[in-house]
Short mmCIF file of C-alpha atoms and ligand atoms in Angstrom, two decimals:
data_model
loop_
_atom_site.label_atom_id
_atom_site.label_comp_id
_atom_site.label_asym_id
_atom_site.label_seq_id
_atom_site.Cartn_x
_atom_site.Cartn_y
_atom_site.Cartn_z
CA MET T 1 77.11 35.00 75.56
CA PRO T 2 78.86 33.88 78.71
CA THR T 3 79.23 30.13 78.68
CA GLY T 4 79.02 26.91 76.89
CA ASN T 5 77.05 26.95 73.72
CA LEU T 6 79.06 26.37 70.61
CA ARG T 7 77.38 28.81 68.32
CA HIS T 8 77.29 28.22 64.63
CA GLY T 9 77.14 31.04 62.17
CA GLY T 10 77.96 31.50 58.54
CA LYS T 11 80.36 34.35 59.00
CA VAL T 12 83.96 35.14 59.81
CA GLN T 13 84.72 34.37 63.41
CA PHE T 14 87.53 34.76 65.92
CA ASP T 15 86.18 34.01 69.38
CA ILE T 16 88.03 33.64 72.64
CA HIS T 17 86.19 31.78 75.35
CA MET T 18 87.67 31.94 78.86
CA LEU T 19 86.30 28.67 80.17
CA PRO T 20 85.51 28.40 83.90
CA ALA T 21 88.96 27.12 84.89
CA LYS T 22 88.77 28.17 88.57
CA HIS T 23 92.03 29.96 89.42
CA GLY T 24 93.69 28.81 86.20
CA ASP T 25 93.47 29.23 82.44
CA ALA T 26 91.57 27.24 79.84
CA LEU T 27 91.17 29.31 76.69
CA TRP T 28 89.05 27.99 73.87
CA ILE T 29 89.65 29.76 70.59
CA GLU T 30 87.37 29.33 67.60
CA TYR T 31 88.08 30.90 64.26
CA GLY T 32 87.05 30.40 60.67
CA ASP T 33 85.53 32.00 57.60
CA GLY T 34 82.11 30.44 57.94
CA THR T 35 82.87 27.35 55.91
CA LYS T 36 84.86 25.44 58.50
CA ARG T 37 85.35 26.25 62.13
CA ARG T 38 88.88 25.85 63.49
CA ARG T 39 89.78 25.50 67.15
CA VAL T 40 92.73 26.02 69.47
CA LEU T 41 92.88 25.13 73.17
CA VAL T 42 95.36 26.90 75.43
CA ASP T 43 95.70 25.05 78.78
CA ALA T 44 92.91 23.21 80.61
CA GLY T 45 92.86 24.54 84.16
CA PRO T 46 93.52 22.78 87.48
CA ILE T 47 92.05 19.34 88.19
CA ASN T 48 89.13 20.74 90.22
CA ALA T 49 87.94 22.60 87.12
CA TRP T 50 87.97 19.44 85.02
CA GLN T 51 84.24 18.80 85.27
CA ALA T 52 83.40 22.18 83.77
CA ILE T 53 86.12 22.02 81.13
CA SER T 54 85.24 18.50 80.04
CA ALA T 55 81.54 19.42 79.92
CA HIS T 56 82.44 22.17 77.48
CA LEU T 57 84.60 19.93 75.30
CA ASP T 58 81.97 17.22 75.39
CA LYS T 59 79.58 19.50 73.49
CA LEU T 60 81.64 19.08 70.34
CA PRO T 61 79.96 16.95 67.69
CA ASP T 62 81.15 13.34 67.84
CA ASP T 63 82.25 13.44 64.21
CA ASP T 64 84.21 16.68 64.54
CA ARG T 65 86.47 16.88 67.56
CA ASN T 66 89.35 18.23 65.57
CA VAL T 67 91.49 20.93 67.21
CA GLU T 68 94.26 22.60 65.21
CA LEU T 69 96.52 23.12 68.18
CA LEU T 70 96.67 22.35 71.89
CA VAL T 71 99.10 24.59 73.75
CA ILE T 72 100.27 23.73 77.26
CA THR T 73 101.90 27.01 78.21
CA HIS T 74 103.86 25.81 81.25
CA VAL T 75 103.91 23.23 84.01
CA ASP T 76 101.97 24.95 86.80
CA THR T 77 99.01 22.94 88.04
CA ASP T 78 96.41 25.61 87.23
CA HIS T 79 97.29 25.21 83.54
CA ILE T 80 98.47 21.64 83.15
CA GLU T 81 96.40 19.36 85.39
CA GLY T 82 93.33 19.45 83.16
CA VAL T 83 95.50 18.60 80.16
CA ILE T 84 96.92 15.55 81.93
CA ARG T 85 93.37 14.47 82.71
CA LEU T 86 92.33 15.21 79.12
CA LEU T 87 95.08 13.12 77.58
CA ALA T 88 95.10 10.28 80.13
CA PRO T 89 92.45 8.11 78.43
CA PRO T 90 93.36 6.18 75.29
CA VAL T 91 93.54 8.44 72.21
CA ALA T 92 90.26 7.15 70.80
CA LYS T 93 88.48 8.42 73.91
CA TRP T 94 90.01 11.90 73.96
CA LEU T 95 87.40 14.65 74.02
CA ILE T 96 89.40 16.53 71.39
CA GLN T 97 91.70 15.38 68.62
CA PRO T 98 94.58 17.88 68.41
CA GLN T 99 96.54 18.03 65.16
CA GLU T 100 99.50 19.47 67.01
CA ILE T 101 100.50 19.90 70.66
CA TRP T 102 102.93 22.51 71.94
CA PHE T 103 104.58 21.69 75.24
CA ASN T 104 108.11 22.15 76.48
CA GLY T 105 109.08 18.95 78.27
CA TYR T 106 112.40 17.55 79.36
CA GLU T 107 113.27 16.00 76.04
CA HIS T 108 112.89 19.34 74.27
CA MET T 109 114.63 21.52 76.72
CA ARG T 110 117.90 19.79 76.98
CA SER T 111 120.50 22.39 76.31
CA GLY T 112 124.05 21.40 76.86
CA GLU T 113 123.97 19.42 80.07
CA ARG T 114 121.10 21.32 81.67
CA PRO T 115 117.80 19.56 81.13
CA LEU T 116 114.38 20.73 82.26
CA GLY T 117 111.93 18.77 84.34
CA GLY T 118 109.06 19.00 86.83
CA LYS T 119 106.57 16.53 88.18
CA HIS T 120 103.51 17.52 86.18
CA GLY T 121 105.75 18.09 83.21
CA GLU T 122 106.98 14.52 83.52
CA PHE T 123 103.40 13.24 83.67
CA LEU T 124 102.43 15.12 80.57
CA SER T 125 105.63 14.18 78.77
CA ALA T 126 104.98 10.51 79.49
CA LEU T 127 101.46 10.85 78.12
CA LEU T 128 102.50 12.66 74.96
CA HIS T 129 105.28 10.18 74.39
CA ARG T 130 102.85 7.27 74.61
CA ARG T 131 99.78 8.78 73.09
CA ASN T 132 100.68 11.28 70.46
CA ALA T 133 104.40 11.72 69.93
CA ALA T 134 103.96 12.64 66.26
CA SER T 135 101.98 15.79 67.08
CA TRP T 136 104.38 17.05 69.73
CA ASN T 137 105.92 20.45 68.87
CA LYS T 138 105.56 19.62 65.20
CA ALA T 139 106.00 23.22 64.04
CA PHE T 140 109.33 23.25 65.85
CA LYS T 141 110.48 19.96 64.33
CA GLY T 142 110.07 18.25 67.67
CA GLU T 143 112.39 20.72 69.45
CA ALA T 144 111.48 23.19 72.19
CA VAL T 145 108.84 25.82 71.58
CA MET T 146 111.04 28.84 72.17
CA LEU T 147 112.38 32.00 70.61
CA PRO T 148 115.49 31.28 68.54
CA ASP T 149 118.84 32.31 70.03
CA SER T 150 119.29 34.66 67.07
CA GLY T 151 116.56 36.81 68.61
CA CYS T 152 114.42 36.69 65.45
CA LEU T 153 110.68 36.40 65.81
CA ILE T 154 108.99 33.28 64.48
CA GLU T 155 105.54 33.18 62.97
CA ILE T 156 103.71 29.86 62.80
CA PRO T 157 100.81 29.51 60.37
CA LEU T 158 97.75 27.44 61.31
CA ALA T 159 94.98 26.30 58.94
CA ASP T 160 92.93 28.90 57.05
CA GLY T 161 95.14 31.89 57.72
CA MET T 162 95.53 32.02 61.50
CA LYS T 163 99.07 33.13 62.42
CA LEU T 164 100.78 32.78 65.78
CA THR T 165 103.84 34.90 66.58
CA LEU T 166 105.82 33.48 69.47
CA LEU T 167 106.62 35.95 72.27
CA SER T 168 107.94 33.66 75.06
CA PRO T 169 109.89 31.70 76.30
CA ASN T 170 113.54 31.96 75.30
CA ARG T 171 116.38 29.61 76.17
CA SER T 172 117.40 31.41 79.35
CA LYS T 173 113.83 31.41 80.73
CA LEU T 174 113.69 27.67 80.08
CA LEU T 175 117.04 27.03 81.71
CA GLU T 176 116.09 28.99 84.82
CA MET T 177 113.32 26.43 85.27
CA ALA T 178 115.72 23.49 85.26
CA THR T 179 116.76 23.30 88.90
CA GLN T 180 113.23 23.45 90.18
CA TRP T 181 112.11 20.68 87.83
CA GLU T 182 114.99 18.44 88.87
CA ARG T 183 114.11 19.04 92.53
CA ASP T 184 110.48 18.18 91.85
CA VAL T 185 111.17 14.76 90.43
CA ALA T 186 114.08 13.86 92.72
CA ALA T 187 111.81 11.87 95.08
CA TRP T 188 110.97 9.43 92.31
CA GLU T 189 114.45 7.98 92.22
CA ALA T 190 114.33 8.40 88.49
CA ASP T 191 116.05 10.83 86.18
CA PRO T 192 114.09 13.77 84.80
CA GLY T 193 112.98 12.83 81.33
CA ASP T 194 112.83 9.11 82.11
CA LEU T 195 109.39 8.80 80.55
CA GLU T 196 108.84 5.20 81.57
CA SER T 197 109.24 6.13 85.26
CA GLY T 198 107.11 9.19 84.66
CA TRP T 199 104.40 6.93 83.26
CA GLU T 200 104.56 4.61 86.28
CA GLU T 201 104.17 7.57 88.63
CA LEU T 202 101.27 8.85 86.57
CA VAL T 203 99.51 5.52 86.76
CA LYS T 204 99.80 5.68 90.55
CA THR T 205 98.37 9.20 90.62
CA THR T 206 94.78 8.31 89.89
CA LYS T 207 93.27 11.76 90.30
CA TYR T 208 94.06 12.38 86.64
CA HIS T 209 92.52 9.32 85.17
CA GLY T 210 90.44 7.32 87.66
CA SER T 211 91.42 3.76 86.90
CA GLU T 212 91.40 4.18 83.13
CA LEU T 213 95.14 4.23 82.81
CA SER T 214 97.21 1.12 82.93
CA LEU T 215 100.86 0.70 82.21
CA GLY T 216 100.76 1.15 78.88
CA PRO T 217 101.73 54.32 79.81
CA GLU T 218 102.38 57.59 81.19
CA ASP T 219 99.20 57.99 83.27
CA ILE T 220 100.45 55.30 85.56
CA THR T 221 101.53 57.27 88.59
CA ASP T 222 104.72 56.69 90.52
CA LYS T 223 102.62 55.42 93.39
CA LEU T 224 100.93 52.88 91.17
CA GLN T 225 104.21 51.96 89.51
CA LYS T 226 105.56 51.06 92.94
CA GLN T 227 102.69 48.66 93.45
CA LEU T 228 103.38 47.00 90.12
CA ARG T 229 106.29 44.84 90.98
CA GLY T 230 106.95 43.98 87.37
CA HIS T 231 109.03 41.07 88.45
CA ASP T 232 107.73 37.54 88.82
CA GLY T 233 110.21 35.21 90.48
CA SER T 234 108.45 32.03 89.35
CA LYS T 235 110.67 30.14 86.96
CA ALA T 236 107.72 28.05 85.79
CA ASN T 237 105.85 31.21 84.83
CA GLY T 238 108.96 32.45 83.03
CA SER T 239 108.94 29.32 80.88
CA SER T 240 105.41 30.14 79.63
CA ILE T 241 104.63 29.82 75.94
CA ALA T 242 103.09 33.16 74.96
CA PHE T 243 102.07 34.31 71.49
CA LEU T 244 100.20 36.81 69.38
CA ALA T 245 97.35 35.23 67.42
CA SER T 246 96.32 37.04 64.23
CA TYR T 247 93.37 36.09 62.09
CA ARG T 248 92.06 38.23 59.23
CA GLY T 249 93.27 41.41 60.82
CA ARG T 250 91.99 40.66 64.34
CA THR T 251 94.58 40.02 67.02
CA CYS T 252 94.95 38.82 70.58
CA LEU T 253 97.98 38.48 72.83
CA PHE T 254 97.87 35.20 74.74
CA LEU T 255 100.31 35.80 77.55
CA ALA T 256 99.84 32.70 79.76
CA ASP T 257 101.72 33.53 83.01
CA ALA T 258 104.71 34.92 81.11
CA HIS T 259 107.19 37.41 82.53
CA ALA T 260 106.73 41.03 81.45
CA ASP T 261 110.37 41.52 80.45
CA ILE T 262 110.48 38.90 77.70
CA VAL T 263 107.01 39.80 76.44
CA CYS T 264 108.05 43.47 76.15
CA ASP T 265 111.27 42.47 74.38
CA SER T 266 109.34 40.44 71.84
CA ILE T 267 106.72 43.12 71.29
CA ARG T 268 109.43 45.73 70.73
CA LYS T 269 110.82 43.53 67.96
CA MET T 270 107.43 43.52 66.26
CA LEU T 271 107.26 47.30 66.04
CA VAL T 272 108.23 48.70 62.67
CA ASP T 273 109.08 52.11 61.26
CA GLY T 274 109.12 54.12 64.43
CA GLN T 275 105.88 52.59 65.68
CA ALA T 276 105.65 53.31 69.43
CA PHE T 277 103.24 50.56 70.38
CA LEU T 278 101.52 47.46 69.08
CA LYS T 279 97.81 47.76 68.33
CA VAL T 280 95.90 44.57 69.13
CA ASP T 281 92.24 43.88 69.72
CA ALA T 282 92.62 41.90 72.91
CA VAL T 283 95.07 40.80 75.59
CA LYS T 284 94.75 37.67 77.75
CA VAL T 285 96.42 39.36 80.69
CA SER T 286 99.44 37.51 82.03
CA HIS T 287 99.24 35.52 85.25
CA HIS T 288 95.56 36.11 85.99
CA GLY T 289 96.12 39.82 86.58
CA SER T 290 99.05 39.60 88.99
CA ARG T 291 100.85 42.86 89.74
CA ASN T 292 104.10 40.94 89.23
CA ASN T 293 103.44 40.45 85.52
CA ILE T 294 102.31 43.87 84.33
CA THR T 295 104.46 46.96 84.01
CA SER T 296 104.06 50.52 82.82
CA GLU T 297 106.46 49.59 80.03
CA PHE T 298 104.03 46.89 78.88
CA MET T 299 101.13 49.34 78.99
CA GLU T 300 103.13 51.76 76.88
CA LEU T 301 103.93 49.08 74.31
CA VAL T 302 100.40 47.74 73.83
CA ASP T 303 97.14 49.33 72.75
CA ALA T 304 94.11 47.07 73.19
CA ASP T 305 90.36 47.47 73.58
CA HIS T 306 89.71 44.21 75.42
CA TRP T 307 91.54 42.86 78.48
CA LEU T 308 90.80 39.29 79.52
CA ILE T 309 91.33 38.16 83.09
CA SER T 310 90.94 34.45 83.75
CA THR T 311 90.61 33.47 87.43
CA ASN T 312 88.03 32.96 90.16
CA GLY T 313 90.36 34.50 92.74
CA ASP T 314 91.07 31.26 94.61
CA VAL T 315 94.55 30.41 95.90
CA HIS T 316 96.37 33.66 95.05
CA GLY T 317 93.61 36.26 95.39
CA LEU T 318 93.97 37.45 91.81
CA PRO T 319 93.56 39.74 90.02
CA ASN T 320 95.54 42.28 92.04
CA GLU T 321 93.86 45.65 92.23
CA ALA T 322 97.07 47.42 91.17
CA ALA T 323 97.27 45.40 87.95
CA ILE T 324 93.70 46.24 86.96
CA GLU T 325 94.25 49.86 87.96
CA ALA T 326 97.29 49.93 85.66
CA ILE T 327 95.09 48.76 82.79
CA ILE T 328 92.37 51.30 83.57
CA VAL T 329 94.65 54.31 83.79
CA GLY T 330 97.40 53.08 81.48
CA ALA T 331 95.37 51.87 78.51
CA ARG T 332 95.65 53.94 75.36
CA SER T 333 92.04 53.18 74.42
CA LYS T 334 89.07 52.97 76.78
CA PRO T 335 89.47 49.41 78.03
CA THR T 336 86.82 46.76 78.48
CA LEU T 337 87.71 44.35 81.28
CA TRP T 338 86.49 40.82 80.72
CA PHE T 339 86.31 38.75 83.93
CA ASN T 340 85.32 35.10 83.59
CA TYR T 341 84.18 34.99 87.23
CA ARG T 342 82.39 37.32 89.56
CA SER T 343 84.48 37.40 92.73
CA LYS T 344 85.32 39.77 95.54
CA PHE T 345 88.38 40.71 93.50
CA THR T 346 86.53 41.49 90.26
CA GLU T 347 83.15 42.88 91.34
CA PRO T 348 84.41 46.15 92.92
CA PHE T 349 85.35 47.46 89.46
CA GLU T 350 81.70 47.43 88.45
CA ARG T 351 80.93 49.80 91.33
CA ASP T 352 83.88 52.09 90.64
CA ALA T 353 82.87 55.72 89.96
CA ARG T 354 84.82 55.64 86.67
CA HIS T 355 82.92 52.57 85.45
CA GLY T 356 81.16 53.25 82.17
CA VAL T 357 83.11 56.45 81.63
CA GLU T 358 86.75 55.46 81.67
CA PHE T 359 86.34 51.72 81.32
CA GLN T 360 83.75 49.01 80.83
CA THR T 361 83.37 45.62 82.48
CA ARG T 362 81.97 42.30 81.36
CA TYR T 363 81.07 39.43 83.70
CA PRO T 364 79.32 36.10 83.24
CA GLY T 365 75.52 36.20 83.49
CA ASP T 366 73.78 35.35 86.76
CA GLY T 367 74.69 31.90 87.99
CA GLN T 368 77.13 31.40 85.12
CA GLU T 369 80.87 31.12 84.84
CA GLY T 370 83.17 31.62 81.88
CA LEU T 371 83.01 34.35 79.27
CA ARG T 372 83.30 34.58 75.50
CA LEU T 373 84.64 37.50 73.49
CA SER T 374 83.90 37.60 69.75
CA LEU T 375 86.48 39.73 67.98
CA PHE T 376 84.37 40.06 64.84
CA THR T 377 81.18 40.99 66.67
CA PRO T 378 82.40 42.40 69.97
CA GLU T 379 79.69 42.83 72.55
CA GLN T 380 80.58 46.38 73.44
ZN1 ZN N 1 98.53 30.40 86.25
#
């Protein structure tokens, strides 16, 4: 179960594999009805996870490296570096062949006179521009992946009946990111969005490509609520692309590092006819289980059996205990916590007196990293 093997089976499938992306995210989704397997990749971890991520992708059959969609949720290194490394070689050598790529770069985010930028964003923009411009934000006609200003929800169909409902970002979350991005690229003496300069800088930054690249709810107590900050000041996180994926009645919220406020707003819009909460099968918890990105409001709005936490605990010491506690006591159904690493931040929950009674845990097997959840045959 935990890592690696790309299992074949002749039945309906919707699997979410949290690849071993160190302190970041790399989510490998496989779905299909047994006749053809479809794939989606959401982020590819930081550069030091590249070996593990590429080893996973390299297991794909040479004659079928097709991926329906590659989503780069936002520009933070723990999500984007692996993607830069992935797309740095010439297209023919890419480990996957994405039909479409979602990424909000400078060219898409221009709104009035306020563009968006950011160093890694510039790298990736330069790559997409050179390598695969036709696939870039295709479902959005080449514009930004964001909620429309009208406030309506948008649902994007993928092959064979998968549907993605966009939850984040909106225009204001994107604009809040602008200043930081401009500051990031200021040292280059080039304008944000100048993709030729971005390319030159990328070529100099060989860690991404070696030398391959040439110029070319209510039980949450007050005390616990106080620990849940519910506010994440990171503008990059706020620009996260988050969505609900639905396939043949099974559903998962992919929340990247999105802010709780916009996610809650979007979920509220999805509720119909006096519905109090959204029932989903699984949640990829926002921001690796940070207490800044989960609120009692969110727990009230969502009912899920499976809660996925992707991080090895490096860098920011995530998940925060308060965030996991909020899931344990705030979940409407007995939650199963899926951790893709054993760490000093995730192991204590296995020893908790409530373990097995009020919640379940899943970890990788001995000596393994990464974890796969199958929504059609959940390992309960
Ligand atoms: Zn992150």
